[in-house]
mmCIF file of C-alpha atoms and ligand atoms in Angstrom:
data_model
loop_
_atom_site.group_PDB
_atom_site.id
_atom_site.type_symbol
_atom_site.label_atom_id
_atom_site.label_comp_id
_atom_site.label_asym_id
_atom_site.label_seq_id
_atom_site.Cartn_x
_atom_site.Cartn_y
_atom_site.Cartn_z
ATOM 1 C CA UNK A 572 -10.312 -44.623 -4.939
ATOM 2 C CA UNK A 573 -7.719 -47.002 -7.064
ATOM 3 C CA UNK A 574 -4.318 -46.127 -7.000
ATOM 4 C CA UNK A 575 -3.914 -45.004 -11.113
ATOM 5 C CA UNK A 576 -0.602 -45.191 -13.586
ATOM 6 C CA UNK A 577 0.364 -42.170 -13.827
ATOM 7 C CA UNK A 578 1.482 -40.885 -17.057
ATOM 8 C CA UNK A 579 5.467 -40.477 -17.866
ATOM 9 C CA UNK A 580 6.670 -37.161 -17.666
ATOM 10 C CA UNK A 581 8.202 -37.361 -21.082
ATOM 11 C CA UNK A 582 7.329 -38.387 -24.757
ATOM 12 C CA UNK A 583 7.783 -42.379 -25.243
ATOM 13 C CA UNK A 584 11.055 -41.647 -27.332
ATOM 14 C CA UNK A 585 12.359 -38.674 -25.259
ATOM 15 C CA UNK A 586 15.120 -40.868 -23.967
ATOM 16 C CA UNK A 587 16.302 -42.224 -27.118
ATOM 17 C CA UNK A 588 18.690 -43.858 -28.701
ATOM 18 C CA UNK A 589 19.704 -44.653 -25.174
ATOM 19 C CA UNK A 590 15.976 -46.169 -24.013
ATOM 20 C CA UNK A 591 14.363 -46.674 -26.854
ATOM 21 C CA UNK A 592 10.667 -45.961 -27.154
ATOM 22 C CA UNK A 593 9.339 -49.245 -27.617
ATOM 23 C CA UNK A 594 11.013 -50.400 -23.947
ATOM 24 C CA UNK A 595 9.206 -47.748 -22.207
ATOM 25 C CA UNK A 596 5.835 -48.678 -24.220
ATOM 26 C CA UNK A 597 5.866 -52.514 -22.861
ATOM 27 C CA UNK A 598 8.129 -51.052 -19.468
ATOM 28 C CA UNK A 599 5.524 -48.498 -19.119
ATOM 29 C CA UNK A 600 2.607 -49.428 -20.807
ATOM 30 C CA UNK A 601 2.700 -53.279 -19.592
ATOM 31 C CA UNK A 602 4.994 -53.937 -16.595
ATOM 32 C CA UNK A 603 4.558 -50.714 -14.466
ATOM 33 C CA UNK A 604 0.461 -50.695 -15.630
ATOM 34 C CA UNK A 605 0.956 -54.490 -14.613
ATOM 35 C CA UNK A 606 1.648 -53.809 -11.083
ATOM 36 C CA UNK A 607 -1.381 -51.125 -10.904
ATOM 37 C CA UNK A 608 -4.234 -53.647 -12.075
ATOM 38 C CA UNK A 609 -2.770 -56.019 -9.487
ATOM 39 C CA UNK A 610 -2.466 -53.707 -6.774
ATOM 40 C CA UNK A 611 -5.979 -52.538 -7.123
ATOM 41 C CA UNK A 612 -7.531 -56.156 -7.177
ATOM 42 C CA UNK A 613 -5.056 -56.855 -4.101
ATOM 43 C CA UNK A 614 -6.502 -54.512 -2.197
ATOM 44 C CA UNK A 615 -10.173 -54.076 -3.084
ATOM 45 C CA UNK A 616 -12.415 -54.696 -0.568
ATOM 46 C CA UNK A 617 -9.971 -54.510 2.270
ATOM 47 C CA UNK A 618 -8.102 -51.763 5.033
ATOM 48 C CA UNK A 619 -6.025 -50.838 2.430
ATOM 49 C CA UNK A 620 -8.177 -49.262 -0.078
ATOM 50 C CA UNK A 621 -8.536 -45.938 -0.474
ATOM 51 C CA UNK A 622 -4.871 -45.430 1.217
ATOM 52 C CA UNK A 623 -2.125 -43.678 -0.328
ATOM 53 C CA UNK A 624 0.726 -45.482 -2.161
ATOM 54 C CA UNK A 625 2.856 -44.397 0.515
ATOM 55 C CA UNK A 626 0.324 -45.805 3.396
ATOM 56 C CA UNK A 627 0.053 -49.405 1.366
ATOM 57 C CA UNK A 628 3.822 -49.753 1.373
ATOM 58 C CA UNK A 629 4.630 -48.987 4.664
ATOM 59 C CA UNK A 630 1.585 -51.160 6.687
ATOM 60 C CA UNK A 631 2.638 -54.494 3.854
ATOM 61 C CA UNK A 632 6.382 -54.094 4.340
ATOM 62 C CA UNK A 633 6.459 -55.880 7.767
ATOM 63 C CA UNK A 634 3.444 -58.050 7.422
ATOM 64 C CA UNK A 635 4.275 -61.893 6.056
ATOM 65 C CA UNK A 636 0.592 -62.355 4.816
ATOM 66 C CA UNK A 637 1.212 -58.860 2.657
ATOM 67 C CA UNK A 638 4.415 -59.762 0.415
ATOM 68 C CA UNK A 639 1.635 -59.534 -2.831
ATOM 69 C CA UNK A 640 0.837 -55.983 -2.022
ATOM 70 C CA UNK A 641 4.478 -54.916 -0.376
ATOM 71 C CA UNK A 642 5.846 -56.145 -3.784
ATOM 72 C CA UNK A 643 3.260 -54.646 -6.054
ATOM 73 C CA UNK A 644 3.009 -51.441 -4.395
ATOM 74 C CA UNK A 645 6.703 -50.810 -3.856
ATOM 75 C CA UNK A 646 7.055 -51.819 -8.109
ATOM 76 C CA UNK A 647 4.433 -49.439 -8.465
ATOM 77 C CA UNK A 648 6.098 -46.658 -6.483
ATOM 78 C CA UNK A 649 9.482 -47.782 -7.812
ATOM 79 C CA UNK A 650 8.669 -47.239 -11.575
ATOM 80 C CA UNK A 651 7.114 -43.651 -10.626
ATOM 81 C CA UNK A 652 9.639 -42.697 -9.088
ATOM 82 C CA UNK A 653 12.436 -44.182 -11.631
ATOM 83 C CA UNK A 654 10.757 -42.630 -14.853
ATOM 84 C CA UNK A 655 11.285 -38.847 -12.886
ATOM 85 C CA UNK A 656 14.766 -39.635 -12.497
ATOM 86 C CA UNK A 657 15.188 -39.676 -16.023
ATOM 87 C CA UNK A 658 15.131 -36.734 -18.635
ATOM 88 C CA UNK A 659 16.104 -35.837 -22.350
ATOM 89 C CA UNK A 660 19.772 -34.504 -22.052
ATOM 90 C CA UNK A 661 20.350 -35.800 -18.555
ATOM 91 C CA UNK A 662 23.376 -37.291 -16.572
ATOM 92 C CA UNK A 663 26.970 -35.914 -15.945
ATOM 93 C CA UNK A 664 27.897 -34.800 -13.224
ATOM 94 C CA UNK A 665 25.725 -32.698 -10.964
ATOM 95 C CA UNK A 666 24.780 -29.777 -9.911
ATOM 96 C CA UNK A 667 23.026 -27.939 -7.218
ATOM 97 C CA UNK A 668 23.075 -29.404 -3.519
ATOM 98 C CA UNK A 669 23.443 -32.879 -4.762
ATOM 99 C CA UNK A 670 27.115 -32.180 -5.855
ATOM 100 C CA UNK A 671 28.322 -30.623 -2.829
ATOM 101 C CA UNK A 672 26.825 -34.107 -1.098
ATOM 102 C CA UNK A 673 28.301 -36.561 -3.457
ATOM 103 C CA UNK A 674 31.917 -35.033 -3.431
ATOM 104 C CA UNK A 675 32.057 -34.762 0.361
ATOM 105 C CA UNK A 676 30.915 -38.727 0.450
ATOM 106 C CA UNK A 677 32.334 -40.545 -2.499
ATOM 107 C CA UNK A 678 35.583 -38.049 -3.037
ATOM 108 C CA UNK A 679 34.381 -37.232 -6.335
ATOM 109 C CA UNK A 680 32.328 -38.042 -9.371
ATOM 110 C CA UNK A 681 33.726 -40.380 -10.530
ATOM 111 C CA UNK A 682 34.088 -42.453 -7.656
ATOM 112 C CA UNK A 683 30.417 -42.494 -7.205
ATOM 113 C CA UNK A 684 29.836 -43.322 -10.704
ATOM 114 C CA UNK A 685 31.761 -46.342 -9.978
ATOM 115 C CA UNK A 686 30.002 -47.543 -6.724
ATOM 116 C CA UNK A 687 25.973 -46.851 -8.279
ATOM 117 C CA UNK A 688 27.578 -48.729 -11.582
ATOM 118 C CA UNK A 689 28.805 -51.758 -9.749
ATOM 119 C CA UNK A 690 25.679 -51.508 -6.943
ATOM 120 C CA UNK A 691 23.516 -52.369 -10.013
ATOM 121 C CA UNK A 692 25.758 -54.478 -11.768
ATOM 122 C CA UNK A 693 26.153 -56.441 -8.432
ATOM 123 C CA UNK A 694 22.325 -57.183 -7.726
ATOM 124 C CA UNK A 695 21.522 -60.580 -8.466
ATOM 125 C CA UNK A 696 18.673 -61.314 -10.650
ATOM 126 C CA UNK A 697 15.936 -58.428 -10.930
ATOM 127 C CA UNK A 698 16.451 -55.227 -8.275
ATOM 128 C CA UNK A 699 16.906 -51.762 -8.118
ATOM 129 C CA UNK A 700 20.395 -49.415 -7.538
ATOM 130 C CA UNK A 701 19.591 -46.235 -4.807
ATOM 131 C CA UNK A 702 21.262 -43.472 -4.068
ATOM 132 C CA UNK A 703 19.468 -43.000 -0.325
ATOM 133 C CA UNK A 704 19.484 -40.064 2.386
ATOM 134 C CA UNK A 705 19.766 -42.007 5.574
ATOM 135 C CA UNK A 706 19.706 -39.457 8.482
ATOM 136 C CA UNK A 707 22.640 -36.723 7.677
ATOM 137 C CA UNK A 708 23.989 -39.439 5.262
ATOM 138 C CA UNK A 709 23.993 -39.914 1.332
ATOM 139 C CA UNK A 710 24.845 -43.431 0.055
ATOM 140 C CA UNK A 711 24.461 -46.191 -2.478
ATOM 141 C CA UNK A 712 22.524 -49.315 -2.350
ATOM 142 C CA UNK A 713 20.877 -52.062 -4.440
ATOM 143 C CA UNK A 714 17.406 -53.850 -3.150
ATOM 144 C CA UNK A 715 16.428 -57.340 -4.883
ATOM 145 C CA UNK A 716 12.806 -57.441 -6.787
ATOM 146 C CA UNK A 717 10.812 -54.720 -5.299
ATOM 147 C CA UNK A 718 12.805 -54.050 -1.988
ATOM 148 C CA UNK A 719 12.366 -50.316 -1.600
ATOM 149 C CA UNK A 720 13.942 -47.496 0.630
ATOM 150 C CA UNK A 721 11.133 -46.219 2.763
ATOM 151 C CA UNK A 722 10.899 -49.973 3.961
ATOM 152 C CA UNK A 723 14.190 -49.448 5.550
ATOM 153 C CA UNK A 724 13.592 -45.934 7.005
ATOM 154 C CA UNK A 725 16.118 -44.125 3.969
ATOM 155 C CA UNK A 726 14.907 -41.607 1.751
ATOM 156 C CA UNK A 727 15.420 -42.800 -2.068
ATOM 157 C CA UNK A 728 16.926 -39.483 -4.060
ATOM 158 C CA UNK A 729 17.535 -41.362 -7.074
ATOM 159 C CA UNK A 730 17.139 -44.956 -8.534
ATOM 160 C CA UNK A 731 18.102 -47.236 -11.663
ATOM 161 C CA UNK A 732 15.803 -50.094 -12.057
ATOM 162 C CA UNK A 733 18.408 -53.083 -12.976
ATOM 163 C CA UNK A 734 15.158 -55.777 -14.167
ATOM 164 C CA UNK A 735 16.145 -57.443 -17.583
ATOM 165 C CA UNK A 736 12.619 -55.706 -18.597
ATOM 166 C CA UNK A 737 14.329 -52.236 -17.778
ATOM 167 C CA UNK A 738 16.857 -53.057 -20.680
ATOM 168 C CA UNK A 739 16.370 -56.138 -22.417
ATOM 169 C CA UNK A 740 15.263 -55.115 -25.436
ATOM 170 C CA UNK A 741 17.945 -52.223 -26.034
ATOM 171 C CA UNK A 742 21.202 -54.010 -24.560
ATOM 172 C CA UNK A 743 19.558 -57.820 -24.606
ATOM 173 C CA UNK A 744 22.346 -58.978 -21.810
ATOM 174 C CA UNK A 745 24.589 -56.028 -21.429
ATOM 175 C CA UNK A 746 23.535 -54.560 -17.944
ATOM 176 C CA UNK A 747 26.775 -52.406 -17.462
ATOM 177 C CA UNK A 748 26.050 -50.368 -21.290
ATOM 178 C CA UNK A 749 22.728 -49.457 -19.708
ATOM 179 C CA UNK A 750 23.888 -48.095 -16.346
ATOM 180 C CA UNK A 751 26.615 -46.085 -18.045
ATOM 181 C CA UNK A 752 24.002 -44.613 -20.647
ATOM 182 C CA UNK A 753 21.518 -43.946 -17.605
ATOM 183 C CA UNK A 754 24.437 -42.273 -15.635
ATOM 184 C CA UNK A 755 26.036 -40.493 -18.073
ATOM 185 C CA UNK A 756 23.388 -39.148 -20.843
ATOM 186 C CA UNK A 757 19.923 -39.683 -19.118
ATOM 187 C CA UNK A 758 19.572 -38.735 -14.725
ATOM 188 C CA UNK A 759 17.790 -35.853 -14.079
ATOM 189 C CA UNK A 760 19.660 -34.154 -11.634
ATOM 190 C CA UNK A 761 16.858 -31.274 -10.928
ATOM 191 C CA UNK A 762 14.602 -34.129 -9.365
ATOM 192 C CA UNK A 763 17.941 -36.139 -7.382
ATOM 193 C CA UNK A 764 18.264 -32.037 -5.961
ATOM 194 C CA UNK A 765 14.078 -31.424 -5.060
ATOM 195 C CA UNK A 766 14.258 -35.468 -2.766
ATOM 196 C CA UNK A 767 17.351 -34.311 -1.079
ATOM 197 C CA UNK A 768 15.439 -32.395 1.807
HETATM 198 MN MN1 LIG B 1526 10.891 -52.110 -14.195
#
């Protein structure tokens, strides 16, 4: 069985004006479907078919003859998991569990506002800003390319993909505008809650 794109989990222009529908057509429709058709020709014909997403990642991430499967399979998993941390009428502040968590560690919301802004401001080049569970912990951190949490043993609650493709064609060069629409008008808080276990 092929690992298959899986639909988003919203209308192309849901997230408008802030991502407009025709970046999630070529984000959706050609990068993330991009690292599917790879994946699949990667790993036809070898151990690794038939395995979940979850199984690929984890047996590539420490193997040096695997970085063409680690980094399709993560950007596959990555992109899933990115488009369900984003809803119509999202961001603010929180709610639910997740609050409680994020006051206790940061000192308030706006504090960790300012650390996931300036994690994803501060990755270099293409990457991805986390907000991980790491043992009793919550806290921020930024991966380059397709670097992702379960590789490390953290559990990624919520993510903002920081790859000029992610935002290009909305804020051409303006990285920061995009995290502050993401964080403040589009995270969907309900999913950040259902990852925190
Ligand atoms: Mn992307």
């Amino acid at each position: 069985m092929s690992i298959i794109l899986p639909d988003l989990p919203y209308a192309k222009d849901a997230l408008e004006p802030y991502i407009s529908a025709n970046t999630l057509a070529f984000h959706h429709g050609k990068h993330h479907n991009a690292y599917v058709d790879n994946l699949n020709k990667l790993i036809a014909g070898t151990g690794l078919e038939g395995k979940s997403l979850e199984e690929i990642i984890q047996a590539a991430a420490n193997d040096p003859g695997k970085t063409g499967v680690f980094n399709n399979a993560a950007q596959v998993w990555n992109h899933t998991f990115y488009w369900n941390c984003l809803k119509k009428e999202g961001g603010g502040p929180p709610t639910g569990a997740i609050a409680d968590k994020i006051n206790a560690t940061f000192g308030s919301y706006d504090k960790f506002v300012e650390e996931l802004k300036n994690a994803g401001m501060t990755q270099f080049g293409s990457g991805w800003a986390w907000l991980v569970q790491d043992g009793n912990d919550v806290k921020i951190t930024k991966t380059p390319n397709a670097d992702t949490p379960m590789a490390h043993g953290q559990k990624a609650l919520l993510t903002i993909d920081v790859w000029e493709h992610a935002y290009y064609l909305d804020y051409q060069n303006r990285r920061p505008d995009y995290l502050t629409a993401v964080i403040s008008k589009l995270i969907n808080w309900d999913f950040v809650n259902a990852n925190l276990a």
